[in-house]
PDB file of C-alpha atoms and ligand atoms in Angstrom:
ATOM      1  CA  UNK D   1      26.875  24.338  -3.241  1.00 92.00           C
ATOM      2  CA  UNK D   2      28.253  22.011  -0.558  1.00 96.00           C
ATOM      3  CA  UNK D   3      25.864  20.172   1.748  1.00 96.00           C
ATOM      4  CA  UNK D   4      26.256  18.549   5.240  1.00 95.00           C
ATOM      5  CA  UNK D   5      24.062  15.823   5.789  1.00 93.00           C
ATOM      6  CA  UNK D   6      23.418  15.435   9.513  1.00 89.00           C
ATOM      7  CA  UNK D   7      21.735  12.895  11.738  1.00 87.00           C
ATOM      8  CA  UNK D   8      22.562   9.861  14.023  1.00 85.00           C
ATOM      9  CA  UNK D   9      23.960   6.883  12.603  1.00 79.00           C
ATOM     10  CA  UNK D  10      21.037   4.990  10.737  1.00 77.00           C
ATOM     11  CA  UNK D  11      19.061   8.181  10.271  1.00 86.00           C
ATOM     12  CA  UNK D  12      19.250   7.430   6.356  1.00 86.00           C
ATOM     13  CA  UNK D  13      21.958   9.831   5.372  1.00 87.00           C
ATOM     14  CA  UNK D  14      23.637   7.305   3.168  1.00 84.00           C
ATOM     15  CA  UNK D  15      20.470   6.531   1.126  1.00 87.00           C
ATOM     16  CA  UNK D  16      19.657  10.306   0.655  1.00 92.00           C
ATOM     17  CA  UNK D  17      23.232  10.980  -0.295  1.00 90.00           C
ATOM     18  CA  UNK D  18      23.308   8.296  -2.844  1.00 89.00           C
ATOM     19  CA  UNK D  19      20.205   9.965  -4.382  1.00 91.00           C
ATOM     20  CA  UNK D  20      21.772  13.395  -4.578  1.00 94.00           C
ATOM     21  CA  UNK D  21      25.026  11.809  -5.992  1.00 94.00           C
ATOM     22  CA  UNK D  22      23.034  10.137  -8.880  1.00 93.00           C
ATOM     23  CA  UNK D  23      20.638  12.895  -9.732  1.00 92.00           C
ATOM     24  CA  UNK D  24      22.788  16.057  -9.013  1.00 92.00           C
ATOM     25  CA  UNK D  25      26.246  14.884  -9.930  1.00 93.00           C
ATOM     26  CA  UNK D  26      27.519  15.197  -6.196  1.00 95.00           C
ATOM     27  CA  UNK D  27      30.289  13.524  -4.680  1.00 95.00           C
ATOM     28  CA  UNK D  28      29.723  11.809  -1.205  1.00 93.00           C
ATOM     29  CA  UNK D  29      32.385  12.310   1.340  1.00 92.00           C
ATOM     30  CA  UNK D  30      31.572   9.957   4.142  1.00 87.00           C
ATOM     31  CA  UNK D  31      34.338  10.090   6.910  1.00 90.00           C
ATOM     32  CA  UNK D  32      33.156   6.511   7.926  1.00 88.00           C
ATOM     33  CA  UNK D  33      33.810   5.131   4.383  1.00 88.00           C
ATOM     34  CA  UNK D  34      37.268   6.923   4.178  1.00 90.00           C
ATOM     35  CA  UNK D  35      38.229   5.396   7.658  1.00 93.00           C
ATOM     36  CA  UNK D  36      36.684   1.977   6.542  1.00 92.00           C
ATOM     37  CA  UNK D  37      38.752   2.191   3.395  1.00 91.00           C
ATOM     38  CA  UNK D  38      42.078   2.614   5.344  1.00 91.00           C
ATOM     39  CA  UNK D  39      41.082  -0.522   7.472  1.00 94.00           C
ATOM     40  CA  UNK D  40      40.548  -2.521   4.236  1.00 93.00           C
ATOM     41  CA  UNK D  41      43.882  -1.407   2.866  1.00 93.00           C
ATOM     42  CA  UNK D  42      45.267  -2.686   6.097  1.00 91.00           C
ATOM     43  CA  UNK D  43      47.452   0.294   6.786  1.00 87.00           C
ATOM     44  CA  UNK D  44      48.947   1.033  10.014  1.00 85.00           C
ATOM     45  CA  UNK D  45      46.541   3.839  10.349  1.00 84.00           C
ATOM     46  CA  UNK D  46      43.708   1.353   9.452  1.00 90.00           C
ATOM     47  CA  UNK D  47      44.620  -1.047  12.299  1.00 89.00           C
ATOM     48  CA  UNK D  48      44.589   1.736  14.795  1.00 87.00           C
ATOM     49  CA  UNK D  49      41.134   3.048  13.318  1.00 92.00           C
ATOM     50  CA  UNK D  50      39.697  -0.492  13.479  1.00 92.00           C
ATOM     51  CA  UNK D  51      40.137  -0.781  17.152  1.00 90.00           C
ATOM     52  CA  UNK D  52      38.575   2.541  17.750  1.00 91.00           C
ATOM     53  CA  UNK D  53      35.573   1.926  15.601  1.00 89.00           C
ATOM     54  CA  UNK D  54      34.778  -1.555  16.958  1.00 88.00           C
ATOM     55  CA  UNK D  55      34.335   0.120  20.267  1.00 86.00           C
ATOM     56  CA  UNK D  56      31.941   2.683  18.729  1.00 81.00           C
ATOM     57  CA  UNK D  57      34.279   5.698  19.812  1.00 86.00           C
ATOM     58  CA  UNK D  58      35.367   8.363  17.418  1.00 87.00           C
ATOM     59  CA  UNK D  59      38.543   8.474  15.438  1.00 93.00           C
ATOM     60  CA  UNK D  60      40.894  11.359  16.264  1.00 93.00           C
ATOM     61  CA  UNK D  61      40.186  14.731  14.621  1.00 93.00           C
ATOM     62  CA  UNK D  62      43.652  14.857  13.200  1.00 92.00           C
ATOM     63  CA  UNK D  63      43.217  11.522  11.330  1.00 92.00           C
ATOM     64  CA  UNK D  64      39.801  12.519  10.107  1.00 93.00           C
ATOM     65  CA  UNK D  65      41.134  15.917   9.018  1.00 91.00           C
ATOM     66  CA  UNK D  66      43.990  14.552   6.999  1.00 89.00           C
ATOM     67  CA  UNK D  67      41.652  12.234   5.024  1.00 88.00           C
ATOM     68  CA  UNK D  68      39.012  14.806   4.607  1.00 91.00           C
ATOM     69  CA  UNK D  69      41.389  17.541   3.345  1.00 91.00           C
ATOM     70  CA  UNK D  70      42.331  15.191   0.388  1.00 88.00           C
ATOM     71  CA  UNK D  71      38.765  15.362  -0.787  1.00 91.00           C
ATOM     72  CA  UNK D  72      38.200  19.227  -0.138  1.00 95.00           C
ATOM     73  CA  UNK D  73      41.324  20.025  -2.129  1.00 95.00           C
ATOM     74  CA  UNK D  74      40.280  17.969  -5.060  1.00 94.00           C
ATOM     75  CA  UNK D  75      39.148  20.417  -7.704  1.00 93.00           C
ATOM     76  CA  UNK D  76      36.905  17.776  -9.244  1.00 95.00           C
ATOM     77  CA  UNK D  77      34.677  17.866  -6.303  1.00 96.00           C
ATOM     78  CA  UNK D  78      34.560  21.668  -5.887  1.00 95.00           C
ATOM     79  CA  UNK D  79      31.273  22.906  -4.538  1.00 95.00           C
ATOM     80  CA  UNK D  80      29.670  19.377  -5.235  1.00 95.00           C
ATOM     81  CA  UNK D  81      30.421  17.639  -1.908  1.00 96.00           C
ATOM     82  CA  UNK D  82      27.901  16.028   0.332  1.00 95.00           C
ATOM     83  CA  UNK D  83      29.409  15.714   3.703  1.00 94.00           C
ATOM     84  CA  UNK D  84      28.110  12.532   5.307  1.00 88.00           C
ATOM     85  CA  UNK D  85      28.895  11.693   8.923  1.00 80.00           C
ATOM     86  CA  UNK D  86      31.097  14.819   9.304  1.00 89.00           C
ATOM     87  CA  UNK D  87      31.415  17.092  11.241  1.00 93.00           C
ATOM     88  CA  UNK D  88      30.809  15.216  14.363  1.00 86.00           C
ATOM     89  CA  UNK D  89      32.174  17.666  16.975  1.00 88.00           C
ATOM     90  CA  UNK D  90      32.885  21.344  17.305  1.00 90.00           C
ATOM     91  CA  UNK D  91      36.485  21.030  16.411  1.00 92.00           C
ATOM     92  CA  UNK D  92      35.650  19.220  13.125  1.00 93.00           C
ATOM     93  CA  UNK D  93      33.018  21.907  12.425  1.00 93.00           C
ATOM     94  CA  UNK D  94      35.757  24.658  12.827  1.00 92.00           C
ATOM     95  CA  UNK D  95      38.155  22.442  10.706  1.00 93.00           C
ATOM     96  CA  UNK D  96      35.681  21.973   8.012  1.00 94.00           C
ATOM     97  CA  UNK D  97      35.092  25.862   7.843  1.00 92.00           C
ATOM     98  CA  UNK D  98      38.860  26.703   7.685  1.00 94.00           C
ATOM     99  CA  UNK D  99      39.358  23.960   4.985  1.00 94.00           C
ATOM    100  CA  UNK D 100      36.501  25.023   2.760  1.00 96.00           C
ATOM    101  CA  UNK D 101      37.685  28.686   3.098  1.00 95.00           C
ATOM    102  CA  UNK D 102      41.255  27.641   2.131  1.00 95.00           C
ATOM    103  CA  UNK D 103      39.864  26.168  -1.026  1.00 95.00           C
ATOM    104  CA  UNK D 104      37.469  28.989  -1.751  1.00 96.00           C
ATOM    105  CA  UNK D 105      34.404  27.083  -0.833  1.00 96.00           C
ATOM    106  CA  UNK D 106      31.525  27.112   1.759  1.00 92.00           C
ATOM    107  CA  UNK D 107      28.411  25.324   2.956  1.00 95.00           C
ATOM    108  CA  UNK D 108      25.241  25.885   1.120  1.00 94.00           C
ATOM    109  CA  UNK D 109      22.974  23.668   3.048  1.00 95.00           C
ATOM    110  CA  UNK D 110      22.924  21.777   6.323  1.00 96.00           C
ATOM    111  CA  UNK D 111      20.337  18.997   6.490  1.00 95.00           C
ATOM    112  CA  UNK D 112      19.532  17.393   9.795  1.00 93.00           C
ATOM    113  CA  UNK D 113      17.743  14.071   9.441  1.00 92.00           C
ATOM    114  CA  UNK D 114      15.836  13.734  12.895  1.00 89.00           C
ATOM    115  CA  UNK D 115      15.151  10.041  13.984  1.00 87.00           C
ATOM    116  CA  UNK D 116      14.235   8.582  17.400  1.00 84.00           C
ATOM    117  CA  UNK D 117      16.636   6.146  19.021  1.00 83.00           C
ATOM    118  CA  UNK D 118      13.931   3.294  18.642  1.00 83.00           C
ATOM    119  CA  UNK D 119      13.908   3.580  14.932  1.00 84.00           C
ATOM    120  CA  UNK D 120      17.550   3.933  14.609  1.00 78.00           C
ATOM    121  CA  UNK D 121      18.330   0.788  16.584  1.00 78.00           C
ATOM    122  CA  UNK D 122      15.918  -1.151  14.348  1.00 78.00           C
ATOM    123  CA  UNK D 123      17.402   0.132  11.208  1.00 78.00           C
ATOM    124  CA  UNK D 124      20.900  -0.325  12.133  1.00 76.00           C
ATOM    125  CA  UNK D 125      20.607  -3.941  13.520  1.00 81.00           C
ATOM    126  CA  UNK D 126      18.898  -4.917  10.160  1.00 87.00           C
ATOM    127  CA  UNK D 127      21.054  -3.029   7.774  1.00 86.00           C
ATOM    128  CA  UNK D 128      22.656  -4.771   4.802  1.00 91.00           C
ATOM    129  CA  UNK D 129      24.812  -3.152   2.222  1.00 91.00           C
ATOM    130  CA  UNK D 130      25.479  -4.261  -1.237  1.00 94.00           C
ATOM    131  CA  UNK D 131      29.297  -4.857  -1.679  1.00 93.00           C
ATOM    132  CA  UNK D 132      28.961  -4.165  -5.295  1.00 94.00           C
ATOM    133  CA  UNK D 133      26.637  -1.095  -5.785  1.00 94.00           C
ATOM    134  CA  UNK D 134      26.629   0.309  -2.172  1.00 89.00           C
ATOM    135  CA  UNK D 135      22.808   0.160  -1.963  1.00 91.00           C
ATOM    136  CA  UNK D 136      21.422  -0.043   1.618  1.00 88.00           C
ATOM    137  CA  UNK D 137      18.642  -2.273   2.479  1.00 91.00           C
ATOM    138  CA  UNK D 138      17.112  -3.591   5.717  1.00 89.00           C
ATOM    139  CA  UNK D 139      16.682  -7.420   6.273  1.00 89.00           C
ATOM    140  CA  UNK D 140      13.510  -6.821   8.379  1.00 82.00           C
ATOM    141  CA  UNK D 141      11.859  -4.387   6.198  1.00 83.00           C
ATOM    142  CA  UNK D 142      12.947  -4.854   2.561  1.00 90.00           C
ATOM    143  CA  UNK D 143      12.156  -8.665   1.877  1.00 91.00           C
ATOM    144  CA  UNK D 144      10.905  -7.932  -1.690  1.00 93.00           C
ATOM    145  CA  UNK D 145      13.957  -5.638  -2.704  1.00 95.00           C
ATOM    146  CA  UNK D 146      16.472  -8.280  -1.146  1.00 96.00           C
ATOM    147  CA  UNK D 147      15.028 -11.021  -3.372  1.00 95.00           C
ATOM    148  CA  UNK D 148      15.055  -8.886  -6.486  1.00 96.00           C
ATOM    149  CA  UNK D 149      18.208  -7.023  -5.896  1.00 96.00           C
ATOM    150  CA  UNK D 150      20.041  -6.549  -9.274  1.00 96.00           C
ATOM    151  CA  UNK D 151      23.506  -7.508  -8.083  1.00 96.00           C
ATOM    152  CA  UNK D 152      22.344 -10.679  -6.463  1.00 96.00           C
ATOM    153  CA  UNK D 153      21.503 -11.113  -2.732  1.00 93.00           C
ATOM    154  CA  UNK D 154      24.849 -12.801  -2.033  1.00 94.00           C
ATOM    155  CA  UNK D 155      26.457  -9.350  -2.170  1.00 96.00           C
ATOM    156  CA  UNK D 156      24.258  -7.982   0.506  1.00 95.00           C
ATOM    157  CA  UNK D 157      26.275  -8.016   3.645  1.00 92.00           C
ATOM    158  CA  UNK D 158      25.996  -6.691   7.226  1.00 87.00           C
ATOM    159  CA  UNK D 159      28.641  -4.213   8.214  1.00 79.00           C
ATOM    160  CA  UNK D 160      30.931  -5.484  10.918  1.00 73.00           C
ATOM    161  CA  UNK D 161      30.128  -2.642  13.373  1.00 67.00           C
ATOM    162  CA  UNK D 162      26.232  -2.993  13.008  1.00 62.00           C
ATOM    163  CA  UNK D 163      25.084  -4.753  15.940  1.00 71.00           C
ATOM    164  CA  UNK D 164      23.052  -4.006  19.183  1.00 73.00           C
ATOM    165  CA  UNK D 165      25.760  -3.069  21.494  1.00 78.00           C
ATOM    166  CA  UNK D 166      27.704  -1.013  19.009  1.00 77.00           C
ATOM    167  CA  UNK D 167      24.426   0.627  17.675  1.00 76.00           C
ATOM    168  CA  UNK D 168      23.588   2.057  21.114  1.00 78.00           C
ATOM    169  CA  UNK D 169      27.119   2.939  21.887  1.00 82.00           C
ATOM    170  CA  UNK D 170      27.122   4.751  18.368  1.00 79.00           C
ATOM    171  CA  UNK D 171      24.014   6.610  19.189  1.00 79.00           C
ATOM    172  CA  UNK D 172      25.150   7.623  22.700  1.00 81.00           C
ATOM    173  CA  UNK D 173      28.556   8.918  21.257  1.00 81.00           C
ATOM    174  CA  UNK D 174      26.429  10.847  18.688  1.00 82.00           C
ATOM    175  CA  UNK D 175      24.253  12.279  21.216  1.00 76.00           C
ATOM    176  CA  UNK D 176      27.079  13.355  23.537  1.00 82.00           C
ATOM    177  CA  UNK D 177      29.440  14.786  21.060  1.00 79.00           C
ATOM    178  CA  UNK D 178      27.591  15.573  18.016  1.00 81.00           C
ATOM    179  CA  UNK D 179      24.627  17.358  19.426  1.00 84.00           C
ATOM    180  CA  UNK D 180      26.606  20.385  20.299  1.00 90.00           C
ATOM    181  CA  UNK D 181      27.466  20.762  16.474  1.00 92.00           C
ATOM    182  CA  UNK D 182      23.942  20.550  15.707  1.00 89.00           C
ATOM    183  CA  UNK D 183      23.046  23.222  18.222  1.00 91.00           C
ATOM    184  CA  UNK D 184      25.881  25.353  16.683  1.00 90.00           C
ATOM    185  CA  UNK D 185      24.476  24.913  13.198  1.00 93.00           C
ATOM    186  CA  UNK D 186      20.771  25.217  14.048  1.00 91.00           C
ATOM    187  CA  UNK D 187      20.899  28.858  14.233  1.00 91.00           C
ATOM    188  CA  UNK D 188      22.441  29.332  10.853  1.00 93.00           C
ATOM    189  CA  UNK D 189      20.248  30.328   7.746  1.00 93.00           C
ATOM    190  CA  UNK D 190      21.408  27.235   5.896  1.00 94.00           C
ATOM    191  CA  UNK D 191      20.001  24.911   8.379  1.00 96.00           C
ATOM    192  CA  UNK D 192      16.959  22.519   7.680  1.00 96.00           C
ATOM    193  CA  UNK D 193      15.482  19.934   9.796  1.00 95.00           C
ATOM    194  CA  UNK D 194      13.642  16.984   8.094  1.00 96.00           C
ATOM    195  CA  UNK D 195      11.739  14.198   9.920  1.00 93.00           C
ATOM    196  CA  UNK D 196      14.071  11.216   9.102  1.00 91.00           C
ATOM    197  CA  UNK D 197      11.246   8.595   9.919  1.00 88.00           C
ATOM    198  CA  UNK D 198       9.049   9.848   6.923  1.00 91.00           C
ATOM    199  CA  UNK D 199       9.244   7.721   3.673  1.00 88.00           C
ATOM    200  CA  UNK D 200      12.453   7.640   1.714  1.00 89.00           C
ATOM    201  CA  UNK D 201      10.705   9.264  -1.227  1.00 93.00           C
ATOM    202  CA  UNK D 202       9.168  12.015   0.773  1.00 96.00           C
ATOM    203  CA  UNK D 203      12.632  12.899   2.244  1.00 96.00           C
ATOM    204  CA  UNK D 204      14.133  13.026  -1.108  1.00 95.00           C
ATOM    205  CA  UNK D 205      11.398  15.458  -2.132  1.00 96.00           C
ATOM    206  CA  UNK D 206      12.167  17.711   0.836  1.00 96.00           C
ATOM    207  CA  UNK D 207      15.960  17.657   0.099  1.00 95.00           C
ATOM    208  CA  UNK D 208      15.228  18.484  -3.553  1.00 93.00           C
ATOM    209  CA  UNK D 209      13.264  21.532  -2.467  1.00 94.00           C
ATOM    210  CA  UNK D 210      16.311  22.716  -0.623  1.00 93.00           C
ATOM    211  CA  UNK D 211      18.700  22.074  -3.379  1.00 89.00           C
ATOM    212  CA  UNK D 212      16.566  24.275  -5.708  1.00 83.00           C
ATOM    213  CA  UNK D 213      16.870  27.103  -3.737  1.00 66.00           C
TER     214      UNK D 213
HETATM  215  P1  AMP O   1      29.553   5.984  10.129  1.00 59.27           P
HETATM  216  O1  AMP O   1      29.782   5.115   8.848  1.00 59.27           O
HETATM  217  O2  AMP O   1      29.412   7.511   9.718  1.00 59.27           O
HETATM  218  O3  AMP O   1      28.462   5.638  10.793  1.00 59.27           O
HETATM  219  O4  AMP O   1      30.889   5.960  10.888  1.00 59.27           O
HETATM  220  C1  AMP O   1      31.476   4.644  11.445  1.00 59.27           C
HETATM  221  C2  AMP O   1      32.398   4.853  12.577  1.00 59.27           C
HETATM  222  O5  AMP O   1      33.467   5.592  12.053  1.00 59.27           O
HETATM  223  C3  AMP O   1      31.891   6.004  13.701  1.00 59.27           C
HETATM  224  O6  AMP O   1      31.186   5.175  14.643  1.00 59.27           O
HETATM  225  C4  AMP O   1      33.212   6.447  14.288  1.00 59.27           C
HETATM  226  O7  AMP O   1      33.979   5.511  15.050  1.00 59.27           O
HETATM  227  C5  AMP O   1      34.086   6.642  12.918  1.00 59.27           C
HETATM  228  N1  AMP O   1      33.921   8.058  12.300  1.00 59.27           N
HETATM  229  C6  AMP O   1      33.201   8.357  11.228  1.00 59.27           C
HETATM  230  N2  AMP O   1      33.376   9.676  10.923  1.00 59.27           N
HETATM  231  C7  AMP O   1      33.852  10.170  11.922  1.00 59.27           C
HETATM  232  C8  AMP O   1      34.223  11.479  12.289  1.00 59.27           C
HETATM  233  N3  AMP O   1      33.883  12.609  11.413  1.00 59.27           N
HETATM  234  N4  AMP O   1      34.851  11.700  13.374  1.00 59.27           N
HETATM  235  C9  AMP O   1      35.504  10.617  14.186  1.00 59.27           C
HETATM  236  N5  AMP O   1      35.119   9.342  13.870  1.00 59.27           N
HETATM  237  C10 AMP O   1      34.198   9.064  12.807  1.00 59.27           C
END
């Protein structure tokens, strides 16, 4: 089944998605990563995207849709996708439904990681990501893990868009634009809400229960 992992930036979607990928052979499709990849490649599209992301705004639905369709149409990913950070507004939710239908797929679970603004701010400001293995750690909370990190701590870097001003702007954008999508999904039978401030392992367990059904 395909899964949507929902929650404001910093809710722990990336960490949980990594776990599902590793243990259930899923493919994580993060629109944020797809967009950052365009920036890295320094394409014309990438330059345009960089400006939008640095302001904490949303990239246009058309751009996101093009990048996303490339993943949905890939047979290797069929029914094994975790959508991370997508859909972010109602139009994207409709596009997703259409695109999945076109490729004979659907959404099996919608998991919402619910976390307060206070916690999210702390998490985003301290977040560091390993350039080599993609592991996410927090410089305020994970001292031991940072020291012992297998790839070496020199690979642990802050994301360019992780600072207080951008963090709050991203949270506000989320609340304003993504909340309606959440309301839209919350009535569906596939919707599950999990307290995202719980221990990572506890959340993993709850998600595993959902995947077993
Ligand atoms: P994320 O890595 O999911 O936190 O996304 C980082 C940034 O990429 C966001 O703040 C947006 O500017 C942009 N972005 C990511 N996903 C989407 C999306 N589905 N629609 C529009 N913009 C997006």
